[in-house]
Amino acid sequence: MTKTMPKAELHCHIEGATPPALAAAQAKRYGIDTSAFIKDGQYSWQDFTSFVQSYDATANLFRREEDYALLAETYLTEIAAAGAIYSELIASPDQGDAVGIGADAYMRGLAEGAERARAKTGIETRLLVVGIRHFGPERVVKAAEYAARRPHPLITGFNLAGEERMHRVADFTRAFDIARDAGLGITIHAGELSGAFSVRDALDHVRPSRISHGVRAIEDADLVKRLADEGTVLEVCPGSNVALGVFKDFQSHPLRALHDAGVRVTLNSDDPPFFHTSLAREYEVASTVMGFSDAEILGMTRTAIEAAFVDEPTRQKLLARL
Ligand SMILES: Nc1ncnc2[nH]cnc12
Ligand SMILES: [Zn+2]
């Protein structure tokens, strides 16, 4: 029974967590037509490329610092009500620039929302600055330089997301070196749309403590062993993987195989309403469809908090709540 279990999430894109009802309210506020990407109250897309287009169109519905506070407060309050005690949100300074308020106001808004949710529910939140792979290495370096300035105390990590099939991981080593040298936690999207090679490249060139997805590593037994030996934590999103067709269904998903091979795995929602899921549903599916015991699932939550990009006192406080 996972409903009342404590939960933690390391991999959720904040704009990708926008409830369609909130998207509709924002669209009304700004007089934006959403019929191209919201149909019958659901986000509409067919493949990863059109998912990114819907994602970007939704992201553009948030235009003021207060909008971002509302978005973060709404999502964090929702998952706290489902038992989440910790959340890391993937946030893009490029998006703050795209809507014209700049990265600082964008991050301040998200942090304000996180603070409101914490005051109401106790949920602890951190923000991960993300570089967008299909914007190219130079723009990702700029995102890393922004994060390296440590512009907000809640910003504790750096990630790379976007179109995994563009460029090579090696093209982004400078961005990750800048982020790592600034003391930020390092994670990277790999092994989702591209195969095992992209996970190996991530380990070789970026040396992350975590990988967003990483699940295609299952195609290479030696790589699975390497992940287990090195203790790299995978931020696995089964609902996202099935929705995007990375695996055809939950029964074919390698979460059980990775877990039983000793790889440290966690449960995450990625872009929950886009993939018709939620953090609570990921926990429920892990239990009722993938057959994980309550103890195994609690272990995944523990792993998430052990791998969280937080200070030690906060980590200990969170571990004490498990
Ligand atoms: N699943 C995903 N993969 C890569 N980039 C993303 N941005 C938002 N969701 C993503
Ligand atoms: Zn993701």
CSV table of N, CA and C in Angstrom, one decimal, residues 65-227:
chain,number,residue,atom,x,y,z
A,65,GLU,N,6.9,36.6,-12.3
A,65,GLU,CA,7.5,35.9,-11.2
A,65,GLU,C,6.4,35.2,-10.4
A,66,GLU,N,5.2,35.9,-10.2
A,66,GLU,CA,4.1,35.3,-9.4
A,66,GLU,C,3.6,34.0,-10.1
A,67,ASP,N,3.6,34.0,-11.4
A,67,ASP,CA,3.1,32.8,-12.1
A,67,ASP,C,3.9,31.6,-11.7
A,68,TYR,N,5.2,31.8,-11.6
A,68,TYR,CA,6.1,30.6,-11.2
A,68,TYR,C,5.9,30.2,-9.8
A,69,ALA,N,5.6,31.2,-8.9
A,69,ALA,CA,5.4,30.9,-7.5
A,69,ALA,C,4.1,30.0,-7.4
A,70,LEU,N,3.1,30.4,-8.2
A,70,LEU,CA,1.8,29.6,-8.2
A,70,LEU,C,2.1,28.2,-8.8
A,71,LEU,N,2.9,28.1,-9.8
A,71,LEU,CA,3.1,26.8,-10.4
A,71,LEU,C,3.8,25.9,-9.4
A,72,ALA,N,4.9,26.4,-8.8
A,72,ALA,CA,5.7,25.5,-7.9
A,72,ALA,C,4.8,25.2,-6.7
A,73,GLU,N,4.1,26.2,-6.1
A,73,GLU,CA,3.3,25.9,-4.9
A,73,GLU,C,2.2,24.9,-5.2
A,74,THR,N,1.6,25.0,-6.4
A,74,THR,CA,0.5,24.1,-6.8
A,74,THR,C,1.0,22.7,-6.9
A,75,TYR,N,2.2,22.5,-7.6
A,75,TYR,CA,2.7,21.1,-7.8
A,75,TYR,C,3.2,20.5,-6.5
A,76,LEU,N,4.0,21.3,-5.7
A,76,LEU,CA,4.6,20.8,-4.5
A,76,LEU,C,3.5,20.5,-3.5
A,77,THR,N,2.4,21.3,-3.4
A,77,THR,CA,1.3,21.0,-2.5
A,77,THR,C,0.6,19.7,-2.8
A,78,GLU,N,0.5,19.5,-4.2
A,78,GLU,CA,-0.2,18.3,-4.6
A,78,GLU,C,0.6,17.0,-4.3
A,79,ILE,N,1.9,17.0,-4.5
A,79,ILE,CA,2.7,15.8,-4.2
A,79,ILE,C,2.9,15.7,-2.7
A,80,ALA,N,2.9,16.8,-1.9
A,80,ALA,CA,3.0,16.7,-0.5
A,80,ALA,C,1.8,16.0,0.1
A,81,ALA,N,0.6,16.3,-0.5
A,81,ALA,CA,-0.6,15.7,-0.1
A,81,ALA,C,-0.6,14.2,-0.4
A,82,ALA,N,0.2,13.8,-1.3
A,82,ALA,CA,0.4,12.3,-1.6
A,82,ALA,C,1.5,11.7,-0.9
A,83,GLY,N,2.1,12.4,0.1
A,83,GLY,CA,3.1,11.8,0.9
A,83,GLY,C,4.6,12.2,0.6
A,84,ALA,N,4.8,13.1,-0.4
A,84,ALA,CA,6.1,13.5,-0.7
A,84,ALA,C,6.7,14.4,0.4
A,85,ILE,N,7.9,14.1,0.8
A,85,ILE,CA,8.6,14.9,1.9
A,85,ILE,C,9.8,15.7,1.2
A,86,TYR,N,10.1,15.3,0.0
A,86,TYR,CA,11.3,16.0,-0.7
A,86,TYR,C,11.0,16.0,-2.2
A,87,SER,N,11.4,17.1,-2.8
A,87,SER,CA,11.3,17.2,-4.3
A,87,SER,C,12.4,18.1,-4.8
A,88,GLU,N,13.0,17.6,-5.9
A,88,GLU,CA,13.9,18.5,-6.7
A,88,GLU,C,13.2,18.8,-8.0
A,89,LEU,N,13.2,20.1,-8.3
A,89,LEU,CA,12.5,20.6,-9.6
A,89,LEU,C,13.5,21.0,-10.6
A,90,ILE,N,13.4,20.5,-11.8
A,90,ILE,CA,14.3,20.9,-12.9
A,90,ILE,C,13.8,22.2,-13.5
A,91,ALA,N,14.6,23.2,-13.5
A,91,ALA,CA,14.2,24.6,-13.8
A,91,ALA,C,15.2,25.2,-14.8
A,92,SER,N,14.7,25.9,-15.9
A,92,SER,CA,15.5,26.3,-17.0
A,92,SER,C,15.7,27.9,-17.0
A,93,PRO,N,16.9,28.4,-16.8
A,93,PRO,CA,17.1,29.8,-16.8
A,93,PRO,C,16.8,30.4,-18.2
A,94,ASP,N,17.0,29.5,-19.3
A,94,ASP,CA,16.6,29.9,-20.6
A,94,ASP,C,15.1,30.3,-20.7
A,95,GLN,N,14.3,29.5,-20.0
A,95,GLN,CA,12.9,29.8,-20.0
A,95,GLN,C,12.5,31.2,-19.4
A,96,GLY,N,13.2,31.5,-18.3
A,96,GLY,CA,13.1,32.8,-17.7
A,96,GLY,C,13.4,33.9,-18.7
A,97,ASP,N,14.4,33.7,-19.5
A,97,ASP,CA,14.8,34.7,-20.6
A,97,ASP,C,13.7,34.7,-21.7
A,98,ALA,N,13.3,33.5,-22.0
A,98,ALA,CA,12.3,33.3,-23.1
A,98,ALA,C,11.0,34.1,-22.9
A,99,VAL,N,10.6,34.1,-21.6
A,99,VAL,CA,9.3,34.8,-21.3
A,99,VAL,C,9.6,36.3,-20.9
A,100,GLY,N,10.9,36.7,-20.9
A,100,GLY,CA,11.2,38.1,-20.7
A,100,GLY,C,11.4,38.6,-19.3
A,101,ILE,N,11.3,37.7,-18.3
A,101,ILE,CA,11.5,38.2,-16.9
A,101,ILE,C,13.0,37.9,-16.5
A,102,GLY,N,13.7,37.1,-17.2
A,102,GLY,CA,15.1,36.8,-16.8
A,102,GLY,C,15.1,35.7,-15.8
A,103,ALA,N,16.3,35.1,-15.7
A,103,ALA,CA,16.5,33.8,-14.9
A,103,ALA,C,16.3,34.1,-13.5
A,104,ASP,N,16.8,35.2,-12.9
A,104,ASP,CA,16.7,35.5,-11.5
A,104,ASP,C,15.2,35.6,-11.0
A,105,ALA,N,14.4,36.3,-11.8
A,105,ALA,CA,13.0,36.4,-11.4
A,105,ALA,C,12.3,35.1,-11.5
A,106,TYR,N,12.6,34.3,-12.5
A,106,TYR,CA,12.1,33.0,-12.8
A,106,TYR,C,12.4,32.1,-11.6
A,107,MET,N,13.7,32.1,-11.2
A,107,MET,CA,14.1,31.2,-10.0
A,107,MET,C,13.5,31.7,-8.7
A,108,ARG,N,13.4,33.1,-8.6
A,108,ARG,CA,12.8,33.6,-7.3
A,108,ARG,C,11.4,33.2,-7.2
A,109,GLY,N,10.6,33.2,-8.3
A,109,GLY,CA,9.2,32.8,-8.3
A,109,GLY,C,9.1,31.4,-7.9
A,110,LEU,N,9.9,30.5,-8.5
A,110,LEU,CA,9.8,29.1,-8.1
A,110,LEU,C,10.2,28.9,-6.6
A,111,ALA,N,11.2,29.6,-6.2
A,111,ALA,CA,11.6,29.5,-4.8
A,111,ALA,C,10.5,30.0,-3.8
A,112,GLU,N,9.8,31.0,-4.2
A,112,GLU,CA,8.7,31.5,-3.4
A,112,GLU,C,7.6,30.5,-3.3
A,113,GLY,N,7.3,29.8,-4.4
A,113,GLY,CA,6.3,28.8,-4.4
A,113,GLY,C,6.8,27.6,-3.5
A,114,ALA,N,8.1,27.3,-3.6
A,114,ALA,CA,8.6,26.2,-2.8
A,114,ALA,C,8.5,26.6,-1.3
A,115,GLU,N,8.7,27.8,-0.9
A,115,GLU,CA,8.7,28.3,0.4
A,115,GLU,C,7.2,28.2,1.0
A,116,ARG,N,6.3,28.6,0.1
A,116,ARG,CA,4.9,28.6,0.5
A,116,ARG,C,4.4,27.1,0.7
A,117,ALA,N,4.9,26.2,-0.1
A,117,ALA,CA,4.5,24.8,0.0
A,117,ALA,C,5.1,24.2,1.3
A,118,ARG,N,6.3,24.7,1.6
A,118,ARG,CA,7.0,24.2,2.8
A,118,ARG,C,6.3,24.7,4.0
A,119,ALA,N,5.9,25.9,4.0
A,119,ALA,CA,5.2,26.5,5.2
A,119,ALA,C,3.9,25.7,5.4
A,120,LYS,N,3.2,25.3,4.3
A,120,LYS,CA,1.9,24.6,4.4
A,120,LYS,C,2.1,23.1,4.8
A,121,THR,N,3.1,22.5,4.2
A,121,THR,CA,3.1,21.0,4.2
A,121,THR,C,4.4,20.4,4.8
A,122,GLY,N,5.4,21.3,4.9
A,122,GLY,CA,6.7,20.7,5.4
A,122,GLY,C,7.6,20.2,4.3
A,123,ILE,N,7.1,20.1,3.0
A,123,ILE,CA,7.9,19.5,2.0
A,123,ILE,C,9.1,20.3,1.7
A,124,GLU,N,10.3,19.6,1.6
A,124,GLU,CA,11.6,20.3,1.3
A,124,GLU,C,11.8,20.2,-0.2
A,125,THR,N,12.2,21.4,-0.8
A,125,THR,CA,12.5,21.4,-2.2
A,125,THR,C,13.8,22.0,-2.5
A,126,ARG,N,14.4,21.5,-3.6
A,126,ARG,CA,15.6,22.1,-4.2
A,126,ARG,C,15.4,22.3,-5.7
A,127,LEU,N,16.1,23.2,-6.3
A,127,LEU,CA,16.0,23.5,-7.7
A,127,LEU,C,17.3,23.1,-8.4
A,128,LEU,N,17.1,22.5,-9.6
A,128,LEU,CA,18.2,22.1,-10.4
A,128,LEU,C,18.2,22.9,-11.7
A,129,VAL,N,19.3,23.7,-12.0
A,129,VAL,CA,19.4,24.4,-13.2
A,129,VAL,C,19.6,23.4,-14.3
A,130,VAL,N,18.9,23.6,-15.4
A,130,VAL,CA,19.0,22.7,-16.5
A,130,VAL,C,19.5,23.4,-17.8
A,131,GLY,N,20.4,22.8,-18.5
A,131,GLY,CA,20.8,23.2,-19.9
A,131,GLY,C,20.0,22.4,-20.9
A,132,ILE,N,19.6,23.1,-21.9
A,132,ILE,CA,18.8,22.4,-23.0
A,132,ILE,C,19.7,21.9,-24.1
A,133,ARG,N,19.8,20.6,-24.2
A,133,ARG,CA,20.7,20.0,-25.2
A,133,ARG,C,20.6,20.5,-26.6
A,134,HIS,N,19.3,20.6,-27.1
A,134,HIS,CA,19.2,21.1,-28.5
A,134,HIS,C,19.3,22.6,-28.7
A,135,PHE,N,19.6,23.3,-27.6
A,135,PHE,CA,20.1,24.7,-27.8
A,135,PHE,C,21.5,24.8,-28.1
A,136,GLY,N,22.3,23.7,-27.9
A,136,GLY,CA,23.7,23.6,-28.2
A,136,GLY,C,24.6,23.9,-27.1
A,137,PRO,N,25.9,23.5,-27.2
A,137,PRO,CA,26.8,23.6,-26.1
A,137,PRO,C,27.1,25.0,-25.6
A,138,GLU,N,27.1,26.0,-26.4
A,138,GLU,CA,27.4,27.4,-25.9
A,138,GLU,C,26.3,27.8,-25.0
A,139,ARG,N,25.0,27.6,-25.3
A,139,ARG,CA,23.9,28.0,-24.5
A,139,ARG,C,23.9,27.2,-23.2
A,140,VAL,N,24.3,25.9,-23.3
A,140,VAL,CA,24.4,25.1,-22.0
A,140,VAL,C,25.5,25.6,-21.1
A,141,VAL,N,26.6,26.0,-21.7
A,141,VAL,CA,27.7,26.7,-20.9
A,141,VAL,C,27.1,27.9,-20.2
A,142,LYS,N,26.3,28.7,-20.8
A,142,LYS,CA,25.7,29.9,-20.2
A,142,LYS,C,24.8,29.5,-19.0
A,143,ALA,N,24.1,28.4,-19.2
A,143,ALA,CA,23.2,27.9,-18.1
A,143,ALA,C,24.1,27.5,-16.9
A,144,ALA,N,25.2,26.8,-17.3
A,144,ALA,CA,26.1,26.3,-16.2
A,144,ALA,C,26.7,27.5,-15.5
A,145,GLU,N,27.1,28.5,-16.2
A,145,GLU,CA,27.7,29.7,-15.6
A,145,GLU,C,26.7,30.4,-14.7
A,146,TYR,N,25.5,30.4,-15.2
A,146,TYR,CA,24.4,31.0,-14.3
A,146,TYR,C,24.3,30.2,-13.0
A,147,ALA,N,24.2,28.9,-13.1
A,147,ALA,CA,24.1,28.1,-11.9
A,147,ALA,C,25.3,28.2,-11.0
A,148,ALA,N,26.5,28.4,-11.6
A,148,ALA,CA,27.8,28.4,-10.9
A,148,ALA,C,27.9,29.7,-10.1
A,149,ARG,N,27.1,30.7,-10.4
A,149,ARG,CA,27.1,31.9,-9.6
A,149,ARG,C,26.3,31.7,-8.3
A,150,ARG,N,25.7,30.6,-8.2
A,150,ARG,CA,24.9,30.2,-7.0
A,150,ARG,C,23.8,31.3,-6.7
A,151,PRO,N,23.0,31.6,-7.7
A,151,PRO,CA,22.1,32.8,-7.6
A,151,PRO,C,21.0,32.6,-6.6
A,152,HIS,N,20.8,31.4,-6.1
A,152,HIS,CA,19.7,31.2,-5.0
A,152,HIS,C,20.1,30.0,-4.2
A,153,PRO,N,19.9,30.1,-2.8
A,153,PRO,CA,20.3,29.0,-2.0
A,153,PRO,C,19.6,27.7,-2.3
A,154,LEU,N,18.4,27.8,-2.9
A,154,LEU,CA,17.7,26.5,-3.2
A,154,LEU,C,18.3,25.8,-4.5
A,155,ILE,N,19.1,26.5,-5.2
A,155,ILE,CA,19.7,25.9,-6.4
A,155,ILE,C,20.9,25.1,-6.0
A,156,THR,N,20.8,23.8,-6.2
A,156,THR,CA,21.9,22.9,-5.6
A,156,THR,C,22.5,22.0,-6.7
A,157,GLY,N,21.9,22.0,-7.9
A,157,GLY,CA,22.4,21.0,-8.9
A,157,GLY,C,22.3,21.5,-10.3
A,158,PHE,N,22.9,20.7,-11.2
A,158,PHE,CA,22.9,21.0,-12.6
A,158,PHE,C,22.5,19.8,-13.4
A,159,ASN,N,21.7,19.9,-14.5
A,159,ASN,CA,21.2,18.8,-15.3
A,159,ASN,C,21.3,19.2,-16.7
A,160,LEU,N,21.3,18.3,-17.6
A,160,LEU,CA,21.1,18.5,-19.1
A,160,LEU,C,19.9,17.7,-19.5
A,161,ALA,N,19.0,18.4,-20.2
A,161,ALA,CA,17.8,17.7,-20.7
A,161,ALA,C,17.6,18.1,-22.2
A,162,GLY,N,16.5,17.8,-22.8
A,162,GLY,CA,16.2,18.1,-24.2
A,162,GLY,C,16.5,16.9,-25.1
A,163,GLU,N,16.7,17.2,-26.3
A,163,GLU,CA,16.8,16.2,-27.4
A,163,GLU,C,18.2,15.5,-27.3
A,164,GLU,N,18.1,14.3,-26.7
A,164,GLU,CA,19.3,13.5,-26.4
A,164,GLU,C,20.0,13.0,-27.7
A,165,ARG,N,19.2,13.0,-28.8
A,165,ARG,CA,19.8,12.5,-30.1
A,165,ARG,C,20.6,13.6,-30.8
A,166,MET,N,20.7,14.8,-30.2
A,166,MET,CA,21.5,15.9,-30.8
A,166,MET,C,22.8,16.0,-30.1
A,167,HIS,N,23.8,16.3,-30.8
A,167,HIS,CA,25.2,16.5,-30.2
A,167,HIS,C,25.6,15.2,-29.5
A,168,ARG,N,26.8,15.3,-28.9
A,168,ARG,CA,27.3,14.2,-28.1
A,168,ARG,C,27.5,14.7,-26.7
A,169,VAL,N,27.6,13.7,-25.7
A,169,VAL,CA,27.8,14.2,-24.3
A,169,VAL,C,29.1,14.9,-24.2
A,170,ALA,N,30.1,14.5,-24.9
A,170,ALA,CA,31.4,15.1,-24.8
A,170,ALA,C,31.4,16.6,-25.2
A,171,ASP,N,30.4,17.0,-25.9
A,171,ASP,CA,30.3,18.4,-26.3
A,171,ASP,C,29.9,19.3,-25.1
A,172,PHE,N,29.5,18.7,-24.0
A,172,PHE,CA,29.0,19.4,-22.8
A,172,PHE,C,29.9,19.3,-21.6
A,173,THR,N,31.1,18.7,-21.8
A,173,THR,CA,31.9,18.5,-20.6
A,173,THR,C,32.3,19.9,-20.0
A,174,ARG,N,32.5,20.9,-20.8
A,174,ARG,CA,32.9,22.2,-20.2
A,174,ARG,C,31.8,22.7,-19.3
A,175,ALA,N,30.6,22.6,-19.8
A,175,ALA,CA,29.5,23.1,-18.9
A,175,ALA,C,29.4,22.3,-17.6
A,176,PHE,N,29.6,21.0,-17.7
A,176,PHE,CA,29.5,20.2,-16.5
A,176,PHE,C,30.7,20.5,-15.6
A,177,ASP,N,31.9,20.8,-16.2
A,177,ASP,CA,33.1,21.1,-15.3
A,177,ASP,C,32.8,22.4,-14.6
A,178,ILE,N,32.2,23.4,-15.2
A,178,ILE,CA,31.9,24.7,-14.6
A,178,ILE,C,30.9,24.4,-13.4
A,179,ALA,N,29.9,23.6,-13.6
A,179,ALA,CA,28.9,23.4,-12.6
A,179,ALA,C,29.5,22.6,-11.4
A,180,ARG,N,30.3,21.6,-11.8
A,180,ARG,CA,30.9,20.7,-10.7
A,180,ARG,C,31.9,21.6,-9.9
A,181,ASP,N,32.7,22.4,-10.6
A,181,ASP,CA,33.7,23.2,-9.8
A,181,ASP,C,33.0,24.2,-8.9
A,182,ALA,N,31.8,24.5,-9.2
A,182,ALA,CA,31.0,25.5,-8.3
A,182,ALA,C,30.3,24.7,-7.2
A,183,GLY,N,30.6,23.4,-7.1
A,183,GLY,CA,30.0,22.6,-6.0
A,183,GLY,C,28.6,22.2,-6.1
A,184,LEU,N,28.1,22.2,-7.4
A,184,LEU,CA,26.7,21.8,-7.7
A,184,LEU,C,26.7,20.3,-7.9
A,185,GLY,N,25.5,19.7,-7.5
A,185,GLY,CA,25.3,18.3,-7.7
A,185,GLY,C,25.2,18.1,-9.2
A,186,ILE,N,25.6,17.0,-9.7
A,186,ILE,CA,25.7,16.7,-11.2
A,186,ILE,C,24.8,15.5,-11.5
A,187,THR,N,23.8,15.8,-12.4
A,187,THR,CA,23.0,14.7,-13.1
A,187,THR,C,22.8,15.1,-14.5
A,188,ILE,N,22.5,14.1,-15.3
A,188,ILE,CA,22.4,14.4,-16.8
A,188,ILE,C,21.3,13.4,-17.4
A,189,HIS,N,20.5,13.9,-18.3
A,189,HIS,CA,19.6,13.0,-19.0
A,189,HIS,C,20.4,12.2,-20.0
A,190,ALA,N,20.3,10.9,-19.9
A,190,ALA,CA,21.0,9.9,-20.8
A,190,ALA,C,20.3,8.6,-20.7
A,191,GLY,N,20.4,7.8,-21.8
A,191,GLY,CA,19.8,6.5,-21.8
A,191,GLY,C,18.3,6.5,-21.7
A,192,GLU,N,17.7,7.5,-22.4
A,192,GLU,CA,16.3,7.5,-22.6
A,192,GLU,C,15.9,7.3,-24.1
A,193,LEU,N,16.2,8.3,-24.9
A,193,LEU,CA,16.0,8.2,-26.3
A,193,LEU,C,17.1,7.6,-27.1
A,194,SER,N,18.3,7.7,-26.5
A,194,SER,CA,19.5,7.0,-27.0
A,194,SER,C,19.9,5.8,-26.2
A,195,GLY,N,20.7,4.9,-26.8
A,195,GLY,CA,20.9,3.6,-26.2
A,195,GLY,C,22.0,3.7,-25.1
A,196,ALA,N,22.5,2.5,-24.8
A,196,ALA,CA,23.4,2.3,-23.7
A,196,ALA,C,24.7,3.2,-23.8
A,197,PHE,N,25.0,3.4,-25.1
A,197,PHE,CA,26.3,4.2,-25.3
A,197,PHE,C,26.1,5.6,-24.7
A,198,SER,N,24.9,6.1,-24.6
A,198,SER,CA,24.8,7.5,-24.1
A,198,SER,C,25.0,7.5,-22.6
A,199,VAL,N,24.6,6.4,-21.9
A,199,VAL,CA,24.9,6.3,-20.5
A,199,VAL,C,26.4,6.1,-20.2
A,200,ARG,N,27.0,5.3,-21.1
A,200,ARG,CA,28.5,5.1,-20.9
A,200,ARG,C,29.2,6.5,-21.1
A,201,ASP,N,28.8,7.2,-22.2
A,201,ASP,CA,29.4,8.5,-22.4
A,201,ASP,C,29.2,9.4,-21.2
A,202,ALA,N,28.0,9.4,-20.6
A,202,ALA,CA,27.7,10.2,-19.5
A,202,ALA,C,28.6,9.9,-18.3
A,203,LEU,N,28.8,8.6,-18.1
A,203,LEU,CA,29.8,8.2,-17.0
A,203,LEU,C,31.2,8.7,-17.3
A,204,ASP,N,31.6,8.5,-18.6
A,204,ASP,CA,33.0,8.8,-18.9
A,204,ASP,C,33.3,10.3,-18.9
A,205,HIS,N,32.4,11.1,-19.5
A,205,HIS,CA,32.7,12.5,-19.7
A,205,HIS,C,32.2,13.4,-18.7
A,206,VAL,N,31.1,13.0,-17.9
A,206,VAL,CA,30.5,13.9,-17.0
A,206,VAL,C,30.7,13.5,-15.5
A,207,ARG,N,30.9,12.2,-15.3
A,207,ARG,CA,31.1,11.6,-14.0
A,207,ARG,C,29.9,12.1,-13.0
A,208,PRO,N,28.7,11.9,-13.4
A,208,PRO,CA,27.6,12.3,-12.6
A,208,PRO,C,27.4,11.4,-11.4
A,209,SER,N,26.8,11.9,-10.3
A,209,SER,CA,26.4,11.0,-9.2
A,209,SER,C,25.1,10.4,-9.5
A,210,ARG,N,24.3,11.0,-10.4
A,210,ARG,CA,23.0,10.5,-10.8
A,210,ARG,C,22.8,10.6,-12.3
A,211,ILE,N,21.9,9.9,-12.8
A,211,ILE,CA,21.5,10.0,-14.3
A,211,ILE,C,20.0,10.1,-14.3
A,212,SER,N,19.5,11.1,-15.1
A,212,SER,CA,18.1,11.1,-15.4
A,212,SER,C,17.7,10.1,-16.4
A,213,HIS,N,16.9,9.1,-16.0
A,213,HIS,CA,16.5,8.0,-16.8
A,213,HIS,C,17.6,6.9,-16.7
A,214,GLY,N,18.5,6.8,-17.7
A,214,GLY,CA,19.6,5.9,-17.7
A,214,GLY,C,19.2,4.4,-18.0
A,215,VAL,N,17.9,4.3,-18.2
A,215,VAL,CA,17.3,2.9,-18.3
A,215,VAL,C,17.7,2.1,-19.5
A,216,ARG,N,18.2,2.8,-20.6
A,216,ARG,CA,18.6,2.0,-21.7
A,216,ARG,C,20.0,1.3,-21.5
A,217,ALA,N,20.6,1.6,-20.3
A,217,ALA,CA,21.8,0.8,-19.9
A,217,ALA,C,21.5,-0.7,-19.9
A,218,ILE,N,20.2,-1.0,-19.7
A,218,ILE,CA,19.9,-2.5,-19.6
A,218,ILE,C,20.3,-3.2,-20.9
A,219,GLU,N,20.6,-2.5,-22.0
A,219,GLU,CA,21.0,-3.2,-23.2
A,219,GLU,C,22.5,-3.7,-23.1
A,220,ASP,N,23.2,-3.3,-22.0
A,220,ASP,CA,24.6,-3.7,-22.0
A,220,ASP,C,24.9,-4.2,-20.5
A,221,ALA,N,25.1,-5.5,-20.4
A,221,ALA,CA,25.2,-6.1,-19.0
A,221,ALA,C,26.5,-5.5,-18.3
A,222,ASP,N,27.5,-5.3,-19.1
A,222,ASP,CA,28.8,-4.7,-18.4
A,222,ASP,C,28.5,-3.3,-17.9
A,223,LEU,N,27.7,-2.6,-18.6
A,223,LEU,CA,27.3,-1.2,-18.2
A,223,LEU,C,26.5,-1.2,-16.9
A,224,VAL,N,25.5,-2.2,-16.9
A,224,VAL,CA,24.7,-2.3,-15.7
A,224,VAL,C,25.6,-2.6,-14.5
A,225,LYS,N,26.5,-3.5,-14.7
A,225,LYS,CA,27.5,-3.9,-13.6
A,225,LYS,C,28.3,-2.6,-13.2
A,226,ARG,N,28.7,-1.8,-14.2
A,226,ARG,CA,29.5,-0.6,-13.9
A,226,ARG,C,28.6,0.4,-13.0
A,227,LEU,N,27.4,0.5,-13.4
A,227,LEU,CA,26.5,1.4,-12.7
A,227,LEU,C,26.3,0.9,-11.2
